[in-house]
Amino acid sequence: MVRSGQGGHAEKRRCRLAGSPQHYSYGGYAAMWGLAKTPELYRCGASFAGVSDIAYMLKDDSDTNARATGRLNTNILVGGAGRDKQVFDQVSPLRNAARITAPVLLAHGEWDRRVPIAHGRKMHKALKEANKEVEWMILEKEGHGIYHEDNREKFYGALFKLLERTIGPGAPR
């Protein structure tokens, strides 16, 4: 974000955040956290299958938490909900939703077991309760990815409309 475009710097009026299709969980989390942490930098954001709250992730009904090895691995790599809850709350898009100022596209696969749809529903609710502009999309028959052509068209169509509306059409000048 710091260096891009023709002149070596990003055009502030065209900056956006979106999670990577290769890293839905973290990409969606990072996009939402970026919007909450530095709202002045971004014109819009998008999250597909993003983690909305790390403390909640440690106890949700994901496929990772269904296995003892998954829970242990997460505890080692990420931390424990009891000892790190205050830290997790500080970097939670869900708990900081009121700080988001840019329009958001939020989408989730209805069958997602890696990051259960409850993450998306909670984030959507928090944004609505904070009177934020959010488009919420549940992709039917999808898990932790977008595999059906009609769902790809639906999601990317909404994303491109959001981008055109908030940062304008075409490539950076």
Short mmCIF file of N, CA, C and O in Angstrom, two decimals, residues 68-151:
data_model
loop_
_atom_site.label_atom_id
_atom_site.label_comp_id
_atom_site.label_asym_id
_atom_site.label_seq_id
_atom_site.Cartn_x
_atom_site.Cartn_y
_atom_site.Cartn_z
N ALA A 68 -8.15 -32.57 18.34
CA ALA A 68 -7.25 -32.17 19.43
C ALA A 68 -5.95 -31.60 18.87
O ALA A 68 -5.43 -30.60 19.38
N THR A 69 -5.43 -32.19 17.80
CA THR A 69 -4.18 -31.69 17.21
C THR A 69 -4.38 -30.30 16.62
O THR A 69 -3.48 -29.47 16.68
N GLY A 70 -5.55 -30.05 16.05
CA GLY A 70 -5.84 -28.72 15.50
C GLY A 70 -5.90 -27.67 16.59
O GLY A 70 -5.35 -26.58 16.45
N ARG A 71 -6.56 -28.00 17.70
CA ARG A 71 -6.65 -27.07 18.83
C ARG A 71 -5.27 -26.79 19.42
O ARG A 71 -4.93 -25.65 19.72
N LEU A 72 -4.47 -27.84 19.57
CA LEU A 72 -3.12 -27.68 20.11
C LEU A 72 -2.27 -26.82 19.19
O LEU A 72 -1.58 -25.90 19.64
N ASN A 73 -2.32 -27.09 17.90
CA ASN A 73 -1.55 -26.33 16.93
C ASN A 73 -1.95 -24.85 16.95
O ASN A 73 -1.08 -23.96 16.97
N THR A 74 -3.23 -24.57 16.98
CA THR A 74 -3.70 -23.19 17.02
C THR A 74 -3.25 -22.51 18.31
O THR A 74 -2.81 -21.36 18.30
N ASN A 75 -3.34 -23.22 19.43
CA ASN A 75 -2.93 -22.65 20.71
C ASN A 75 -1.45 -22.29 20.69
O ASN A 75 -1.05 -21.25 21.21
N ILE A 76 -0.63 -23.15 20.09
CA ILE A 76 0.81 -22.88 20.01
C ILE A 76 1.11 -21.73 19.07
O ILE A 76 1.88 -20.82 19.39
N LEU A 77 0.49 -21.73 17.88
CA LEU A 77 0.80 -20.73 16.86
C LEU A 77 0.12 -19.39 17.09
O LEU A 77 0.70 -18.34 16.79
N VAL A 78 -1.11 -19.40 17.62
CA VAL A 78 -1.89 -18.18 17.75
C VAL A 78 -1.94 -17.70 19.20
O VAL A 78 -1.82 -16.51 19.47
N GLY A 79 -2.14 -18.61 20.12
CA GLY A 79 -2.25 -18.26 21.53
C GLY A 79 -3.51 -18.87 22.13
O GLY A 79 -4.28 -19.50 21.43
N GLY A 80 -3.68 -18.65 23.39
CA GLY A 80 -4.83 -19.19 24.09
C GLY A 80 -5.83 -18.10 24.42
O GLY A 80 -5.45 -16.99 24.78
N ALA A 81 -7.10 -18.43 24.31
CA ALA A 81 -8.16 -17.45 24.55
C ALA A 81 -8.10 -16.88 25.95
O ALA A 81 -8.32 -15.69 26.16
N GLY A 82 -7.79 -17.70 26.96
CA GLY A 82 -7.76 -17.22 28.34
C GLY A 82 -6.64 -16.24 28.58
O GLY A 82 -6.85 -15.14 29.08
N ARG A 83 -5.45 -16.61 28.20
CA ARG A 83 -4.30 -15.76 28.52
C ARG A 83 -4.11 -14.58 27.57
O ARG A 83 -3.45 -13.61 27.91
N ASP A 84 -4.68 -14.65 26.37
CA ASP A 84 -4.44 -13.61 25.36
C ASP A 84 -5.70 -12.85 24.95
O ASP A 84 -5.67 -12.09 24.00
N LYS A 85 -6.82 -13.03 25.66
CA LYS A 85 -8.09 -12.44 25.26
C LYS A 85 -8.00 -10.92 25.11
O LYS A 85 -8.49 -10.36 24.13
N GLN A 86 -7.34 -10.24 26.03
CA GLN A 86 -7.23 -8.79 25.95
C GLN A 86 -6.49 -8.37 24.67
O GLN A 86 -6.90 -7.44 23.99
N VAL A 87 -5.44 -9.08 24.34
CA VAL A 87 -4.69 -8.79 23.11
C VAL A 87 -5.57 -9.07 21.90
O VAL A 87 -5.62 -8.27 20.96
N PHE A 88 -6.28 -10.20 21.90
CA PHE A 88 -7.14 -10.55 20.78
C PHE A 88 -8.25 -9.51 20.60
O PHE A 88 -8.60 -9.17 19.46
N ASP A 89 -8.82 -9.01 21.68
CA ASP A 89 -9.87 -8.00 21.58
C ASP A 89 -9.35 -6.73 20.93
O ASP A 89 -10.07 -6.06 20.18
N GLN A 90 -8.09 -6.38 21.18
CA GLN A 90 -7.51 -5.17 20.61
C GLN A 90 -7.37 -5.26 19.09
O GLN A 90 -7.36 -4.24 18.41
N VAL A 91 -7.23 -6.47 18.56
CA VAL A 91 -7.03 -6.65 17.12
C VAL A 91 -8.21 -7.38 16.48
O VAL A 91 -8.06 -8.05 15.47
N SER A 92 -9.38 -7.21 17.06
CA SER A 92 -10.58 -7.87 16.58
C SER A 92 -11.39 -6.96 15.67
O SER A 92 -11.89 -5.92 16.12
N PRO A 93 -11.56 -7.32 14.40
CA PRO A 93 -12.45 -6.52 13.55
C PRO A 93 -13.87 -6.46 14.13
O PRO A 93 -14.49 -5.41 14.10
N LEU A 94 -14.33 -7.56 14.69
CA LEU A 94 -15.67 -7.61 15.27
C LEU A 94 -15.82 -6.60 16.41
O LEU A 94 -16.79 -5.84 16.46
N ARG A 95 -14.87 -6.55 17.30
CA ARG A 95 -14.95 -5.66 18.46
C ARG A 95 -14.63 -4.20 18.11
O ARG A 95 -14.87 -3.31 18.91
N ASN A 96 -14.07 -3.99 16.92
CA ASN A 96 -13.73 -2.64 16.47
C ASN A 96 -14.52 -2.22 15.24
O ASN A 96 -14.12 -1.30 14.52
N ALA A 97 -15.64 -2.87 14.99
CA ALA A 97 -16.44 -2.59 13.79
C ALA A 97 -16.88 -1.13 13.70
O ALA A 97 -16.98 -0.57 12.60
N ALA A 98 -17.12 -0.51 14.82
CA ALA A 98 -17.58 0.89 14.81
C ALA A 98 -16.53 1.84 14.23
O ALA A 98 -16.89 2.93 13.78
N ARG A 99 -15.28 1.43 14.19
CA ARG A 99 -14.21 2.28 13.65
C ARG A 99 -14.17 2.27 12.12
O ARG A 99 -13.54 3.12 11.50
N ILE A 100 -14.81 1.28 11.51
CA ILE A 100 -14.78 1.15 10.05
C ILE A 100 -15.64 2.24 9.42
O ILE A 100 -16.77 2.46 9.83
N THR A 101 -15.08 2.93 8.44
CA THR A 101 -15.80 4.02 7.78
C THR A 101 -16.10 3.71 6.32
O THR A 101 -16.98 4.33 5.74
N ALA A 102 -15.39 2.79 5.71
CA ALA A 102 -15.55 2.48 4.29
C ALA A 102 -16.64 1.44 4.08
O ALA A 102 -16.90 0.61 4.95
N PRO A 103 -17.27 1.45 2.90
CA PRO A 103 -18.24 0.41 2.57
C PRO A 103 -17.55 -0.96 2.54
O PRO A 103 -16.39 -1.08 2.17
N VAL A 104 -18.30 -1.99 2.93
CA VAL A 104 -17.75 -3.35 3.05
C VAL A 104 -18.62 -4.34 2.28
O VAL A 104 -19.84 -4.29 2.34
N LEU A 105 -17.95 -5.24 1.58
CA LEU A 105 -18.59 -6.42 1.00
C LEU A 105 -18.16 -7.60 1.85
O LEU A 105 -16.97 -7.87 1.99
N LEU A 106 -19.12 -8.26 2.43
CA LEU A 106 -18.87 -9.37 3.34
C LEU A 106 -19.59 -10.59 2.79
O LEU A 106 -20.80 -10.55 2.57
N ALA A 107 -18.85 -11.67 2.55
CA ALA A 107 -19.45 -12.87 1.98
C ALA A 107 -18.90 -14.11 2.68
O ALA A 107 -17.77 -14.10 3.18
N HIS A 108 -19.71 -15.16 2.68
CA HIS A 108 -19.30 -16.40 3.35
C HIS A 108 -20.02 -17.58 2.70
O HIS A 108 -21.18 -17.46 2.32
N GLY A 109 -19.33 -18.70 2.58
CA GLY A 109 -19.95 -19.93 2.10
C GLY A 109 -20.80 -20.54 3.20
O GLY A 109 -20.35 -20.64 4.34
N GLU A 110 -22.02 -20.95 2.85
CA GLU A 110 -22.93 -21.48 3.87
C GLU A 110 -22.42 -22.75 4.53
O GLU A 110 -22.78 -23.06 5.65
N TRP A 111 -21.56 -23.50 3.84
CA TRP A 111 -21.08 -24.79 4.37
C TRP A 111 -19.64 -24.71 4.88
O TRP A 111 -18.99 -25.73 5.08
N ASP A 112 -19.11 -23.52 5.09
CA ASP A 112 -17.71 -23.37 5.51
C ASP A 112 -17.46 -24.02 6.86
O ASP A 112 -18.09 -23.66 7.85
N ARG A 113 -16.55 -24.98 6.91
CA ARG A 113 -16.17 -25.64 8.16
C ARG A 113 -14.84 -25.10 8.68
O ARG A 113 -14.50 -25.27 9.84
N ARG A 114 -14.03 -24.50 7.83
CA ARG A 114 -12.75 -23.96 8.28
C ARG A 114 -12.96 -22.69 9.10
O ARG A 114 -12.40 -22.52 10.17
N VAL A 115 -13.75 -21.78 8.58
CA VAL A 115 -14.17 -20.57 9.31
C VAL A 115 -15.69 -20.57 9.24
O VAL A 115 -16.26 -20.16 8.24
N PRO A 116 -16.35 -21.07 10.26
CA PRO A 116 -17.81 -21.18 10.22
C PRO A 116 -18.49 -19.85 9.90
O PRO A 116 -18.00 -18.77 10.25
N ILE A 117 -19.63 -19.96 9.23
CA ILE A 117 -20.37 -18.78 8.78
C ILE A 117 -20.76 -17.86 9.94
O ILE A 117 -21.02 -16.68 9.73
N ALA A 118 -20.73 -18.36 11.16
CA ALA A 118 -21.03 -17.51 12.32
C ALA A 118 -20.09 -16.30 12.37
O ALA A 118 -20.50 -15.22 12.82
N HIS A 119 -18.85 -16.45 11.89
CA HIS A 119 -17.92 -15.31 11.85
C HIS A 119 -18.50 -14.19 10.98
O HIS A 119 -18.50 -13.03 11.37
N GLY A 120 -18.96 -14.56 9.79
CA GLY A 120 -19.53 -13.57 8.88
C GLY A 120 -20.81 -12.96 9.43
O GLY A 120 -21.03 -11.75 9.34
N ARG A 121 -21.65 -13.80 10.00
CA ARG A 121 -22.91 -13.30 10.57
C ARG A 121 -22.66 -12.32 11.71
O ARG A 121 -23.33 -11.29 11.83
N LYS A 122 -21.71 -12.65 12.58
CA LYS A 122 -21.38 -11.75 13.69
C LYS A 122 -20.82 -10.42 13.18
O LYS A 122 -21.17 -9.34 13.68
N MET A 123 -19.95 -10.48 12.17
CA MET A 123 -19.37 -9.26 11.62
C MET A 123 -20.44 -8.42 10.94
O MET A 123 -20.48 -7.19 11.12
N HIS A 124 -21.31 -9.06 10.19
CA HIS A 124 -22.40 -8.35 9.54
C HIS A 124 -23.28 -7.64 10.58
O HIS A 124 -23.61 -6.46 10.44
N LYS A 125 -23.63 -8.36 11.63
CA LYS A 125 -24.46 -7.79 12.69
C LYS A 125 -23.77 -6.59 13.35
O LYS A 125 -24.40 -5.54 13.58
N ALA A 126 -22.48 -6.73 13.65
CA ALA A 126 -21.74 -5.63 14.28
C ALA A 126 -21.69 -4.40 13.38
O ALA A 126 -21.86 -3.26 13.86
N LEU A 127 -21.49 -4.60 12.09
CA LEU A 127 -21.45 -3.47 11.16
C LEU A 127 -22.82 -2.81 11.04
O LEU A 127 -22.92 -1.58 11.03
N LYS A 128 -23.88 -3.61 10.96
CA LYS A 128 -25.22 -3.05 10.88
C LYS A 128 -25.58 -2.28 12.15
O LYS A 128 -26.15 -1.18 12.08
N GLU A 129 -25.24 -2.85 13.31
CA GLU A 129 -25.53 -2.17 14.57
C GLU A 129 -24.76 -0.86 14.71
O GLU A 129 -25.21 0.05 15.40
N ALA A 130 -23.62 -0.76 14.04
CA ALA A 130 -22.82 0.48 14.06
C ALA A 130 -23.21 1.40 12.90
O ALA A 130 -22.53 2.40 12.66
N ASN A 131 -24.29 1.06 12.20
CA ASN A 131 -24.78 1.86 11.07
C ASN A 131 -23.75 2.03 9.96
O ASN A 131 -23.61 3.11 9.38
N LYS A 132 -23.03 0.96 9.67
CA LYS A 132 -22.02 0.98 8.61
C LYS A 132 -22.62 0.45 7.31
O LYS A 132 -23.58 -0.32 7.31
N GLU A 133 -22.03 0.86 6.21
CA GLU A 133 -22.49 0.39 4.90
C GLU A 133 -21.87 -0.98 4.63
O GLU A 133 -20.66 -1.11 4.52
N VAL A 134 -22.73 -2.00 4.56
CA VAL A 134 -22.24 -3.36 4.36
C VAL A 134 -23.20 -4.13 3.46
O VAL A 134 -24.42 -4.02 3.59
N GLU A 135 -22.64 -4.87 2.52
CA GLU A 135 -23.40 -5.81 1.71
C GLU A 135 -23.04 -7.21 2.19
O GLU A 135 -21.87 -7.58 2.21
N TRP A 136 -24.04 -7.97 2.61
CA TRP A 136 -23.84 -9.31 3.16
C TRP A 136 -24.34 -10.34 2.15
O TRP A 136 -25.45 -10.24 1.65
N MET A 137 -23.50 -11.31 1.89
CA MET A 137 -23.80 -12.30 0.88
C MET A 137 -23.48 -13.70 1.41
O MET A 137 -22.34 -13.96 1.82
N ILE A 138 -24.48 -14.58 1.44
CA ILE A 138 -24.25 -15.98 1.77
C ILE A 138 -24.22 -16.75 0.46
O ILE A 138 -25.18 -16.70 -0.31
N LEU A 139 -23.11 -17.44 0.21
CA LEU A 139 -22.98 -18.20 -1.03
C LEU A 139 -23.42 -19.64 -0.78
O LEU A 139 -22.79 -20.37 -0.02
N GLU A 140 -24.52 -20.00 -1.41
CA GLU A 140 -25.11 -21.33 -1.21
C GLU A 140 -24.21 -22.42 -1.79
O GLU A 140 -23.55 -22.22 -2.81
N LYS A 141 -24.20 -23.53 -1.09
CA LYS A 141 -23.46 -24.73 -1.50
C LYS A 141 -21.96 -24.49 -1.63
O LYS A 141 -21.28 -25.16 -2.39
N GLU A 142 -21.44 -23.53 -0.89
CA GLU A 142 -19.99 -23.26 -0.88
C GLU A 142 -19.46 -23.49 0.52
O GLU A 142 -20.16 -23.29 1.51
N GLY A 143 -18.21 -23.89 0.59
CA GLY A 143 -17.51 -24.02 1.84
C GLY A 143 -16.50 -22.90 1.97
O GLY A 143 -16.84 -21.72 1.86
N HIS A 144 -15.24 -23.26 2.12
CA HIS A 144 -14.17 -22.27 2.31
C HIS A 144 -13.49 -21.94 0.98
O HIS A 144 -12.28 -22.04 0.83
N GLY A 145 -14.29 -21.59 0.03
CA GLY A 145 -13.83 -21.24 -1.31
C GLY A 145 -15.05 -21.00 -2.18
O GLY A 145 -16.18 -21.27 -1.78
N ILE A 146 -14.81 -20.48 -3.37
CA ILE A 146 -15.90 -20.23 -4.30
C ILE A 146 -15.66 -21.10 -5.53
O ILE A 146 -14.83 -20.78 -6.37
N TYR A 147 -16.40 -22.19 -5.62
CA TYR A 147 -16.17 -23.18 -6.66
C TYR A 147 -17.25 -23.21 -7.73
O TYR A 147 -17.00 -23.67 -8.84
N HIS A 148 -18.43 -22.73 -7.41
CA HIS A 148 -19.53 -22.75 -8.38
C HIS A 148 -19.53 -21.45 -9.19
O HIS A 148 -19.43 -20.35 -8.63
N GLU A 149 -19.65 -21.60 -10.50
CA GLU A 149 -19.58 -20.47 -11.41
C GLU A 149 -20.59 -19.37 -11.06
O GLU A 149 -20.25 -18.19 -11.06
N ASP A 150 -21.83 -19.75 -10.72
CA ASP A 150 -22.84 -18.74 -10.40
C ASP A 150 -22.45 -17.95 -9.15
O ASP A 150 -22.69 -16.74 -9.07
N ASN A 151 -21.81 -18.60 -8.19
CA ASN A 151 -21.37 -17.89 -6.98
C ASN A 151 -20.17 -16.98 -7.27
O ASN A 151 -20.06 -15.90 -6.70
#
